[in-house]
Coordinates of C-alpha atoms and ligand atoms in Angstrom, one line a residue:
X1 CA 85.7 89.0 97.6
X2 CA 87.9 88.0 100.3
X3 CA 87.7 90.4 103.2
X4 CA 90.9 89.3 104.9
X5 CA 94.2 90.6 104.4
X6 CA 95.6 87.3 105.9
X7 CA 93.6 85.1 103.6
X8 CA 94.2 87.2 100.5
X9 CA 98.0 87.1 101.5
X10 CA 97.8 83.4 101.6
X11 CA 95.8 83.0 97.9
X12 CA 97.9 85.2 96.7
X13 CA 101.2 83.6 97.7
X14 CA 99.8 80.3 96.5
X15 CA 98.7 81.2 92.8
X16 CA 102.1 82.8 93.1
X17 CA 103.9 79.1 94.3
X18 CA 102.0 77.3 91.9
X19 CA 103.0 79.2 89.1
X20 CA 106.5 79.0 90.1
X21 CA 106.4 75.3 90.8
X22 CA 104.4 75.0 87.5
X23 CA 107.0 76.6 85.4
X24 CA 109.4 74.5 87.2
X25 CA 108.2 70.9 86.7
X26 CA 107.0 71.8 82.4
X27 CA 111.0 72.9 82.2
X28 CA 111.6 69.4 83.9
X29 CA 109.5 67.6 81.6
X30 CA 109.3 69.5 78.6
X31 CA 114.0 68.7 79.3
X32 CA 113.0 65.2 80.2
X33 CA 110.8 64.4 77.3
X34 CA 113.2 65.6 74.3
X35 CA 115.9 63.9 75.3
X36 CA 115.8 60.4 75.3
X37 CA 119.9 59.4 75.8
X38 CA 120.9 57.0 73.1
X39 CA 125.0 58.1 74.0
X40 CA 125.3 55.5 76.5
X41 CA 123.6 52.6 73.9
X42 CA 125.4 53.8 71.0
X43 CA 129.4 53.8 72.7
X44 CA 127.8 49.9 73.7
X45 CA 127.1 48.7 70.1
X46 CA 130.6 50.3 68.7
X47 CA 132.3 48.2 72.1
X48 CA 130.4 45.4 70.8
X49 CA 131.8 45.8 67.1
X50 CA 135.1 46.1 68.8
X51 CA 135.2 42.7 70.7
X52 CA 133.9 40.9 67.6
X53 CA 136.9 42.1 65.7
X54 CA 139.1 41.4 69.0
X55 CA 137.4 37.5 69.2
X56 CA 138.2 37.2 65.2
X57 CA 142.0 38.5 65.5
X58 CA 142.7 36.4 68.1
X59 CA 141.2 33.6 66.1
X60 CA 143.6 34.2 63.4
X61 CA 146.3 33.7 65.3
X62 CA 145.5 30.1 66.0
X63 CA 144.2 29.3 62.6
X64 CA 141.5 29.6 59.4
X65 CA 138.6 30.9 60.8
X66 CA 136.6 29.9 58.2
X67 CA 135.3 26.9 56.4
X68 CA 133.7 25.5 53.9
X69 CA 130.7 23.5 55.1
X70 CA 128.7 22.5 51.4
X71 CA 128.5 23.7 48.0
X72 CA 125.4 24.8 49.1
X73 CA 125.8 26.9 52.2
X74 CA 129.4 28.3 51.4
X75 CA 132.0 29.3 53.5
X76 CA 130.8 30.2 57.4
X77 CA 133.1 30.7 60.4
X78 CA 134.5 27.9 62.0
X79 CA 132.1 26.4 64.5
X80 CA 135.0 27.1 67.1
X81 CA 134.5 31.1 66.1
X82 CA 131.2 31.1 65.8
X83 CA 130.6 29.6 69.3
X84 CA 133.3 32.5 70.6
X85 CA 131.0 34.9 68.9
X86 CA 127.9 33.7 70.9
X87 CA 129.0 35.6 73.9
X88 CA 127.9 38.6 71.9
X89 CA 124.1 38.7 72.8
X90 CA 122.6 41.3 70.8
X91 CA 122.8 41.4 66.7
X92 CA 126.1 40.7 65.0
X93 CA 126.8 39.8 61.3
X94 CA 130.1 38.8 59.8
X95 CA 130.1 39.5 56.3
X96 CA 132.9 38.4 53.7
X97 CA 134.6 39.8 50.6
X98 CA 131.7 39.6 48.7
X99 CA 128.8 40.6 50.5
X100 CA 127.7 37.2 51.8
X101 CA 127.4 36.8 55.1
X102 CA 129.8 34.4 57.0
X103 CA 127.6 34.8 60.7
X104 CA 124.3 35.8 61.6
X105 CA 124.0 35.8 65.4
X106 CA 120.8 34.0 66.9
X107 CA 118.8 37.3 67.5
X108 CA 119.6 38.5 63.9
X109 CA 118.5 35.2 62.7
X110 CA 115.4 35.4 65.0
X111 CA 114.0 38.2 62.9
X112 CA 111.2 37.8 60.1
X113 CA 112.9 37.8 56.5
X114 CA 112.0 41.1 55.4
X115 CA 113.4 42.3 58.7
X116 CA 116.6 40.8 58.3
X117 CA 116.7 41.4 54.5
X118 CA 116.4 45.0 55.3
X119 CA 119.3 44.4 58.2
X120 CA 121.5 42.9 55.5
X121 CA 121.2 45.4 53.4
X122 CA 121.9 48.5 56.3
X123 CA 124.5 46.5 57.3
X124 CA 126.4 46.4 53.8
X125 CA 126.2 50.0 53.0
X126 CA 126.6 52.0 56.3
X127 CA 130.2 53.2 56.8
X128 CA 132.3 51.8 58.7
X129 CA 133.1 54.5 61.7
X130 CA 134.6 54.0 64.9
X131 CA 133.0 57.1 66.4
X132 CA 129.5 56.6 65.6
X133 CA 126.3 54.1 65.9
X134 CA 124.0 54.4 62.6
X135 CA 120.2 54.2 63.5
X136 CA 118.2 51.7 61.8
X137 CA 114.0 51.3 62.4
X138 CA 113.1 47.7 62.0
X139 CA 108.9 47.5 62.2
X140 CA 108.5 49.0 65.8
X141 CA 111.8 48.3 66.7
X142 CA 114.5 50.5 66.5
X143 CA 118.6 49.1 66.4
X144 CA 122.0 50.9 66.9
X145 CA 124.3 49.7 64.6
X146 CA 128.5 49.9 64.4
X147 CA 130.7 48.7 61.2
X148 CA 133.9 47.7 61.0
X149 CA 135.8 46.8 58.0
X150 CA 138.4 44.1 58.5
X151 CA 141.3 45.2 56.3
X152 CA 144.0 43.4 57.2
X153 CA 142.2 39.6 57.6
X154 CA 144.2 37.0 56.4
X155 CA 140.4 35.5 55.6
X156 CA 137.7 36.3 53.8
X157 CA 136.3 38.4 56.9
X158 CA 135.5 42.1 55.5
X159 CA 132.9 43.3 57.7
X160 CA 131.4 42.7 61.1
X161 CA 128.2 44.9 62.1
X162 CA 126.9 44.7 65.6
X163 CA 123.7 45.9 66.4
X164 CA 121.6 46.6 69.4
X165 CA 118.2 47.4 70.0
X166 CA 117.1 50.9 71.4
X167 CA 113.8 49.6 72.6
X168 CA 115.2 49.0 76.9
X169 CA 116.7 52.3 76.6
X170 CA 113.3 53.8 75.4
X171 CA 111.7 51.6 77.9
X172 CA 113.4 52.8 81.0
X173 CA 113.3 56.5 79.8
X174 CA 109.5 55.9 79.9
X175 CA 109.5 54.5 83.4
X176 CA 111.5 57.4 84.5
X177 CA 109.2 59.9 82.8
X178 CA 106.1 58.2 84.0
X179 CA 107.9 57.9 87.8
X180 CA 109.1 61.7 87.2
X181 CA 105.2 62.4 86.6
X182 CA 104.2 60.9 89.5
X183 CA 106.5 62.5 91.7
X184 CA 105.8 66.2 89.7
X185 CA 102.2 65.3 90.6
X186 CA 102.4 64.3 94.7
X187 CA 105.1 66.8 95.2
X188 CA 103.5 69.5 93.7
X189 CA 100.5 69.6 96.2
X190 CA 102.5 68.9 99.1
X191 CA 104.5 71.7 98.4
X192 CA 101.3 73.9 97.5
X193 CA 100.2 72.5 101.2
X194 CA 103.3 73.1 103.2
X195 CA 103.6 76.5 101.2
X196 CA 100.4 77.5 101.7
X197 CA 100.4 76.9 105.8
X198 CA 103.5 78.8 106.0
X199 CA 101.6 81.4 104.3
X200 CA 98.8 81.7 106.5
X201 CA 101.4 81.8 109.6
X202 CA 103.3 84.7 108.0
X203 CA 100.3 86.5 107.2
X204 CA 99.1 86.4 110.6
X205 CA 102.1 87.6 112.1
X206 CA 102.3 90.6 109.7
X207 CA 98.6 91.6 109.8
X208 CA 98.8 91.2 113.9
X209 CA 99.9 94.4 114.5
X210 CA 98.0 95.6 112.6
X211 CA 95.4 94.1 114.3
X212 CA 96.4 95.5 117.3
X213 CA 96.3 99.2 115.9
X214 CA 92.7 99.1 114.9
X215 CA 92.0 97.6 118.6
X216 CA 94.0 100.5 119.8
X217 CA 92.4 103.4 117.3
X218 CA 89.2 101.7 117.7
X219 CA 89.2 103.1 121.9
X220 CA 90.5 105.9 120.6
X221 CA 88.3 107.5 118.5
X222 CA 85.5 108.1 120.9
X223 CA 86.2 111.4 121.0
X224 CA 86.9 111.8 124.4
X225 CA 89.8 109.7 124.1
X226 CA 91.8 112.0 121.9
X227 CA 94.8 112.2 124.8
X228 CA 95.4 108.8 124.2
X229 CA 98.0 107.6 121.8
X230 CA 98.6 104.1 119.8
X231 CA 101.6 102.5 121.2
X232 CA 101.6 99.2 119.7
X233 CA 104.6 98.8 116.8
X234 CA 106.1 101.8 117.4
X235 CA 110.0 99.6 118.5
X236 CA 110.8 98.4 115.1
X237 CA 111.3 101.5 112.9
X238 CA 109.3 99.9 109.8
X239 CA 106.1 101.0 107.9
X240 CA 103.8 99.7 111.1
X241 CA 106.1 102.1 113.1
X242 CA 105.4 105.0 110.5
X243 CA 101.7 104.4 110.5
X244 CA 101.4 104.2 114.2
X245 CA 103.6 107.5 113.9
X246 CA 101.5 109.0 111.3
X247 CA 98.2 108.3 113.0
X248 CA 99.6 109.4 116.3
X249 CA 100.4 112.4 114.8
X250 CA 96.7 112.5 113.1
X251 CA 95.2 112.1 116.7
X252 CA 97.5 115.3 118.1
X253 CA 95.6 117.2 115.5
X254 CA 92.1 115.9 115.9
X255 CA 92.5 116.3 119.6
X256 CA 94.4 119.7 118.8
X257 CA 91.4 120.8 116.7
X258 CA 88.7 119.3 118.7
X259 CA 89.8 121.0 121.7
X260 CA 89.7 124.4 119.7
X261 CA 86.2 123.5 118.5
X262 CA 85.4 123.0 122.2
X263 CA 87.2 126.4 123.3
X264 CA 86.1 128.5 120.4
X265 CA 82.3 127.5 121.3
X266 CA 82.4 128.3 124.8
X267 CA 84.1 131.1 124.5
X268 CA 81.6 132.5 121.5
X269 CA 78.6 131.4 123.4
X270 CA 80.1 133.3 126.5
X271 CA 80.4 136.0 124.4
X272 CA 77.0 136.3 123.4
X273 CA 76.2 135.5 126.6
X274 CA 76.9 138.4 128.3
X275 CA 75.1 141.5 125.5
X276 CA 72.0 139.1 126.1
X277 CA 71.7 139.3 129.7
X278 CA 72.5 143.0 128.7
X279 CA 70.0 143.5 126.3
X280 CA 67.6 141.9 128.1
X281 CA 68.2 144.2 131.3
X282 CA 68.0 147.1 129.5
X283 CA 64.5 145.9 127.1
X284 CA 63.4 145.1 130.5
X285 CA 64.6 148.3 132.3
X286 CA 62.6 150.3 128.8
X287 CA 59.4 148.7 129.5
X288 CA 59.0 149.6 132.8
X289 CA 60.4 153.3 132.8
X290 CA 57.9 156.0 131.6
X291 CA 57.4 155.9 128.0
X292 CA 59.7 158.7 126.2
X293 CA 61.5 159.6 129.2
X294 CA 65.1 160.0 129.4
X295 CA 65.6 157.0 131.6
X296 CA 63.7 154.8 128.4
X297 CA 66.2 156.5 126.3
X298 CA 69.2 155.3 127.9
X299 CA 68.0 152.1 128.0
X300 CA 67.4 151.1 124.8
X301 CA 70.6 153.1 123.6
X302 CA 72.1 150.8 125.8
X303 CA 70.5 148.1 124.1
X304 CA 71.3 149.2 121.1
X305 CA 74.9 149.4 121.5
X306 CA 74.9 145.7 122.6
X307 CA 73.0 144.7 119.4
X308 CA 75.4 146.2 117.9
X309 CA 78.0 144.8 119.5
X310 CA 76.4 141.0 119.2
X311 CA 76.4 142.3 115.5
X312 CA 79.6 142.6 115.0
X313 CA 80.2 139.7 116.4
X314 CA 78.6 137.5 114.8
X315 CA 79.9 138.7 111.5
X316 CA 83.4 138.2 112.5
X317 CA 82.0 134.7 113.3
X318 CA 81.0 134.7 110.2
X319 CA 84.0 135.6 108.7
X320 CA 86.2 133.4 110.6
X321 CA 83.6 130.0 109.3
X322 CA 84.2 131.2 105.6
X323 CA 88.0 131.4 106.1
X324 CA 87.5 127.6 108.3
X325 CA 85.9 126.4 105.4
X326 CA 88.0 128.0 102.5
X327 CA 85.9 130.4 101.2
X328 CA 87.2 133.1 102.1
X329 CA 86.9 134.8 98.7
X330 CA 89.1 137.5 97.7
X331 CA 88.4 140.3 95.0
X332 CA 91.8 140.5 92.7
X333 CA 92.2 144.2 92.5
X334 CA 95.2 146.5 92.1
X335 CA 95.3 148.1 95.8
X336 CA 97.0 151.3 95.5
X337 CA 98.8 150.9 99.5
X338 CA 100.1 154.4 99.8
X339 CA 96.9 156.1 99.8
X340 CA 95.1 153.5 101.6
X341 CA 97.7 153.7 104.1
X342 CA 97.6 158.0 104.5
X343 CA 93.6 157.2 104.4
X344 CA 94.0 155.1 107.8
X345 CA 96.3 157.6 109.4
X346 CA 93.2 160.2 109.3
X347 CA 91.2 158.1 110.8
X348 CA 93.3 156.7 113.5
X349 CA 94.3 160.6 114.1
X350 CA 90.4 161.0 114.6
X351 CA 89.9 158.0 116.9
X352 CA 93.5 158.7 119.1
X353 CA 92.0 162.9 119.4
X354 CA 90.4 162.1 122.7
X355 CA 93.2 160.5 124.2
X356 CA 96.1 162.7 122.7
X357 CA 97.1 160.0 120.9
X358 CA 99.5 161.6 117.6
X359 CA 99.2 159.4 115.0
X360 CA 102.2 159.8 111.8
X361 CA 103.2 158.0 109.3
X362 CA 107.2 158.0 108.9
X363 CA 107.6 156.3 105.7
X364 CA 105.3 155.8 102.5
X365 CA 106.5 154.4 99.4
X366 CA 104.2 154.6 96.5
X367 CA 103.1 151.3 96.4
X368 CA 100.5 148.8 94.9
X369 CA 99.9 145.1 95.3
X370 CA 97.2 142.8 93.8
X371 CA 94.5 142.1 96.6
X372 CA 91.2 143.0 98.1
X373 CA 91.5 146.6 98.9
X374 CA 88.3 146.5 101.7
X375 CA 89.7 143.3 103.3
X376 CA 93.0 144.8 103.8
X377 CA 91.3 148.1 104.7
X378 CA 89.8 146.2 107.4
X379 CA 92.9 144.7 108.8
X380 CA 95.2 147.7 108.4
X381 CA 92.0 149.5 110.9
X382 CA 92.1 146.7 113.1
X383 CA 95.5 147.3 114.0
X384 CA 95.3 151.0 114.2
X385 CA 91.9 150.6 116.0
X386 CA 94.2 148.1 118.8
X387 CA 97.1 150.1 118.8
X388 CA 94.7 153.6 119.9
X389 CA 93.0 151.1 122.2
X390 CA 96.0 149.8 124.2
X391 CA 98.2 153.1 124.0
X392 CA 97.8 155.2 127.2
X393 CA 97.3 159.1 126.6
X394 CA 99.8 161.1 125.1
X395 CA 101.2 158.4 123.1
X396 CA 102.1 157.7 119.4
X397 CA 101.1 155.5 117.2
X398 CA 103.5 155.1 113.9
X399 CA 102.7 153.7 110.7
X400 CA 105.2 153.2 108.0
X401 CA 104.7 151.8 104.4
X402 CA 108.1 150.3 102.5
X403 CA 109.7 147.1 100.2
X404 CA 112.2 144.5 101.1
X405 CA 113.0 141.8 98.6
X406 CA 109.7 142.8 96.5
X407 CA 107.0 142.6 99.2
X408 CA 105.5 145.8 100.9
X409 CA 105.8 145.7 104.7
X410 CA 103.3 147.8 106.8
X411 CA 103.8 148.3 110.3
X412 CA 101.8 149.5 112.7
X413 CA 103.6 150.9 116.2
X414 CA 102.2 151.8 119.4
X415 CA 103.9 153.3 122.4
X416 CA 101.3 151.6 124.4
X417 CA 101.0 149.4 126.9
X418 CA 103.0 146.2 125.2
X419 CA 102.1 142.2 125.5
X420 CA 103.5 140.0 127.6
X421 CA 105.9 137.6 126.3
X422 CA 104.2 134.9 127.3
X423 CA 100.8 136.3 125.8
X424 CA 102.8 137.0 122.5
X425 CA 102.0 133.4 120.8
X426 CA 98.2 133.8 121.8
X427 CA 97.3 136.8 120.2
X428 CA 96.2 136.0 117.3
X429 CA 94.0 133.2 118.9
X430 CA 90.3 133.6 118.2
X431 CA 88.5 135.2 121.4
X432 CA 92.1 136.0 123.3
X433 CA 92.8 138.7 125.2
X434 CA 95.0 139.7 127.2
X435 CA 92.9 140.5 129.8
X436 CA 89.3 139.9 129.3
X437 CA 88.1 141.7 132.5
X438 CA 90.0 144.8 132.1
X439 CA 89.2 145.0 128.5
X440 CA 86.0 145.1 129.1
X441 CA 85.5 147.1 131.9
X442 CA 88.2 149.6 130.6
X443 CA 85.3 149.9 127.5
X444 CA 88.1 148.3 125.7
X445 CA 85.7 145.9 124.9
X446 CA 87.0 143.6 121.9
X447 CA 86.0 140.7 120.8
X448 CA 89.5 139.1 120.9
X449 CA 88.4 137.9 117.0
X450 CA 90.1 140.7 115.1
X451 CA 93.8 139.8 115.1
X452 CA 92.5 136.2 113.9
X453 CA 90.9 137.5 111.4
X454 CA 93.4 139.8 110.4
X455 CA 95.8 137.0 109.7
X456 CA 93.3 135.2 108.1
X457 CA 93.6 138.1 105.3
X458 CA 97.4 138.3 105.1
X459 CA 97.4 134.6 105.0
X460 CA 94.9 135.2 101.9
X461 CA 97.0 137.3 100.5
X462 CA 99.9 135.1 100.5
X463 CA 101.1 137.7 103.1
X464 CA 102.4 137.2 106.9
X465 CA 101.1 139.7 110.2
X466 CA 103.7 139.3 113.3
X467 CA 103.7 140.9 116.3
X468 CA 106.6 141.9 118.2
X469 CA 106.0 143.6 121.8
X470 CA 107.5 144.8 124.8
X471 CA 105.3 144.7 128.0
X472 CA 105.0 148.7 129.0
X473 CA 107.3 149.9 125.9
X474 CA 104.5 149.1 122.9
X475 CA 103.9 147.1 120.3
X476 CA 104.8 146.6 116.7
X477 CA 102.6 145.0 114.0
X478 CA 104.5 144.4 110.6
X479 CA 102.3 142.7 107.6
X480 CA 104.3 141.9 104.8
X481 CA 102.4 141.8 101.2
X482 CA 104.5 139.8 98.2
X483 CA 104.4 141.4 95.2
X484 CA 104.4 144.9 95.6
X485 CA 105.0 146.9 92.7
X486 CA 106.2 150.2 93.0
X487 CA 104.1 153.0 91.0
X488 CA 104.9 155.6 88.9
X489 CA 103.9 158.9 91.1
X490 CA 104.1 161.2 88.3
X491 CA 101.3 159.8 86.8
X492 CA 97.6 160.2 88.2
X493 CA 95.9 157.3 89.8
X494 CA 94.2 154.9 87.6
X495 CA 92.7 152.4 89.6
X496 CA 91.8 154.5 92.8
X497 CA 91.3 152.1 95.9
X498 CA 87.6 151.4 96.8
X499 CA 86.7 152.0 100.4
X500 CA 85.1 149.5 102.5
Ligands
ADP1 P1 90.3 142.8 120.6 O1 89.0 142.9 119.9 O2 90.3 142.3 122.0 O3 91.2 143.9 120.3 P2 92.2 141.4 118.8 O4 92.2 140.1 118.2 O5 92.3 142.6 117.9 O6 90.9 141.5 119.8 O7 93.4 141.4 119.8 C1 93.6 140.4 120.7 C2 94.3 140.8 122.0 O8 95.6 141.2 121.7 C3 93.7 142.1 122.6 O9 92.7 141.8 123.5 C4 94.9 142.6 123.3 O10 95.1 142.0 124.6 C5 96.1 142.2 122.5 N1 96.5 143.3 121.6 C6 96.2 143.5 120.3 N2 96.8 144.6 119.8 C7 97.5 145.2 120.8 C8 98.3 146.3 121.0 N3 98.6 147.1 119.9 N4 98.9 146.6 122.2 C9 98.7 145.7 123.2 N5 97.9 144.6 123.1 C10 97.3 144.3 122.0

């Protein structure tokens, strides 16, 4: 297993080049080896034919060109002719009228008898054709040979036949295979060489940056370094640019994230900080005041209340860990809205009594939607519970329930004491508030986890909470719920909503 990209590039690109070159030099050779080119060999032998025929006209025109030597021997050519027809090197017979021939050349004559019986024989019944060389194998040997039939000869001529062999053709095709082979086979690894060090230098330069960006991530990812950022390919607008985009990206989150973790556990261990020392004043304060006093009363009341509060806490904590981790389960129920809705108003007229706070509810379609009735009993409280909290005496707090474009939208609005613009984006930050002091010395005393988890149950839901807010005019909370279907009044209520 090669563990570099570099050398992996470089095998690869090799097995790729030898392939290539492979293909290349069997089409070379495989075209090389099935064409041996006789063309050249066969347009010689018919030029051959013609200058015989050329030597025996002009012949003619001086005189017999044959004659009778003996009885025994017959008529040949004139030793005049005959000598002409020596400058013809290769295989040449002159045959007469009736088949007997009238010149052998040397090389014809040179050849054992069957050989040449054979020859004689070819050479009588091939047809004469100006266009093309007739192949004859002789042994080992292979000849080209071109007829001619001499028509209009004053003289016994009839035929002439030259021949040639196609051995030196063969020969030199051979040499140029084997040289073609030799070539294939130095040029091949040279190529393979030069290929494959061009390789390596290409890989190198593409893997550099690379390189570079795991040099760069690996400073990085300490941890602390998470404000840093990778810088190195970012010019060229290619995939190294995208990556170094994508991971920069990637290390805005982390550090995003990472920072939150940070915040979210020094705020929650400030939190539960503060009942402790609390707690532990009071347990303390129990202990030493007289046993069943009223003093010992108040204490541990007080200690109560903070256990309590730690309570609560923590199981917003908890909450808020389940939704982190995606299990923030949710019961699938048909949540009749209206009534819950007219069930939070009496209780947020309860809690706003003390202060004069009038609580009414100015719209109420009859409503349901599929969700977990207690967890959106819960957030529906929590922002009736804020809205009595922030809103000064005498107020009003409104709550309406209607539809727009098939989702039910809740709101909850306070004539209260309003967020700051610039505090608007927080609020739904775990432990923010907008003023932690004065929250809790006012015995406002939240733990700046409720809005986060209220989102975390619209978001559940498939739902939205916003906030919109005027600093000193009040508040609006809207929480939009898709697919709300609107139910049939007239009928009783089938699936009553269960109370948390
Ligand atoms: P808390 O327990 O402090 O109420 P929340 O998450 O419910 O925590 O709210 C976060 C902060 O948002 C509050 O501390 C308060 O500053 C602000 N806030 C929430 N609701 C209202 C409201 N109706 N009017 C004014 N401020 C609000």
């Amino acid at each position: 297993m090669i563990r570099s990209i570099r050398a992996r590039v470089t095998l690869l690109f090799l097995l790729a080049m030898l392939s290539a070159l492979s293909a290349f030099a069997i089409g070379i050779w495989l075209r090389q080896r099935d064409s041996v080119d006789y063309r050249e060999l066969q347009r010689y032998v018919q030029s051959q034919a013609e200058l015989a025929i050329r030597i025996i006209m002009q012949a003619e025109t001086r005189g017999p060109v044959t004659v009778v030597r003996d009885s025994l021997v017959g008529e040949t050519l004139t030793s005049e002719l005959a000598s002409a027809m020596e400058v013809i090197p290769d295989y040449l017979l002159v045959i007469d009228r009736t088949g007997r021939s009238l010149y052998v050349s040397e090389k014809a004559r040179a050849l054992p008898d069957s050989d040449r019986n054979v020859l004689f024989s070819r050479a009588l019944d091939i047809e004469a054709d100006e266009t093309r060389a007739t192949l004859l194998t002789l042994g080992v040997d292979k000849l080209f040979l071109s007829a001619r039939d001499e028509k209009t000869s004053r003289s016994s001529i009839a035929r002439i036949v030259a021949g040639s062999s196609a051995r030196p053709t063969e020969d030199t095709w051979r040499e140029s295979q084997i040289a073609l082979r030799r070539s294939l086979l130095v040029l091949l690894p040279v190529a393979l060489l030069i290929g494959g060090v061009w390789a390596y230098i290409i890989g190198g330069v593409a893997v550099r940056p690379i390189t570079t960006i795991i040099s760069e991530l690996e400073a990085i990812t300490d941890g602390r370094s998470l404000h840093r950022r990778l810088g190195g390919a970012d010019a060229q607008g290619d995939e190294l640019a995208r990556l170094t985009s994508t991971l920069n990206a990637m290390i805005g989150r982390l550090e995003n994230s990472f920072g939150g973790l940070r915040r979210f556990t020094a705020d929650a261990s400030h939190e539960l900080k503060t009942p402790l020392t609390v707690l532990r004043a009071s347990i303390e304060r129990a202990m030493m005041a007289r046993r069943g006093s009223n003093e010992q009363m108040e204490c541990l009341e007080q200690a109560l209340n903070e256990v309590t509060r730690m309570a609560d806490l923590v199981n917003s904590l908890l909450s808020l860990a389940r939704a982190d981790e995606g299990r923030f389960d949710l019961v699938r129920d048909v949540v009749l809205l209206d009534s819950m809705l007219r069930d939070i108003a009496e209780t947020a007229t309860i809690l706003g009594e003390p202060n004069g706070i009038e609580v009414v509810v100015s719209e109420c379609e009859p409503l349901t939607v599929e969700g977990d009735a207690p967890r959106l009993r819960q957030l529906l409280l929590n922002l009736v519970e804020n809205a009595i909290k922030y809103t000064t005496v005498g107020g009003t707090v409104e709550l309406s329930l209607s539809t727009e474009q098939g989702a039910a939208v809740l709101t909850v609005k306070d004539t209260g004491m309003g967020i700051a613009a610039a505090d608007l984006p927080f609020i739904f930050e775990r432990f923010w508030r907008a003023d932690r002091a004065r929250s809790r010395k006012s015995g406002r005393g939240g733990t700046g986890l409720g809005l986060a988890i209220s989102q975390y149950i619209a978001q559940a839901h498939g739902g939205t909470l916003t906030a919109q807010s005027r600093l000193g005019r009040g508040s609006t909370f809207t929480l939009t719920l898709p697919g709300a279907v609107r139910r049939d009044v007239s009928r009783p209520e089938t699936s009553p909503p269960r109370v948390a």
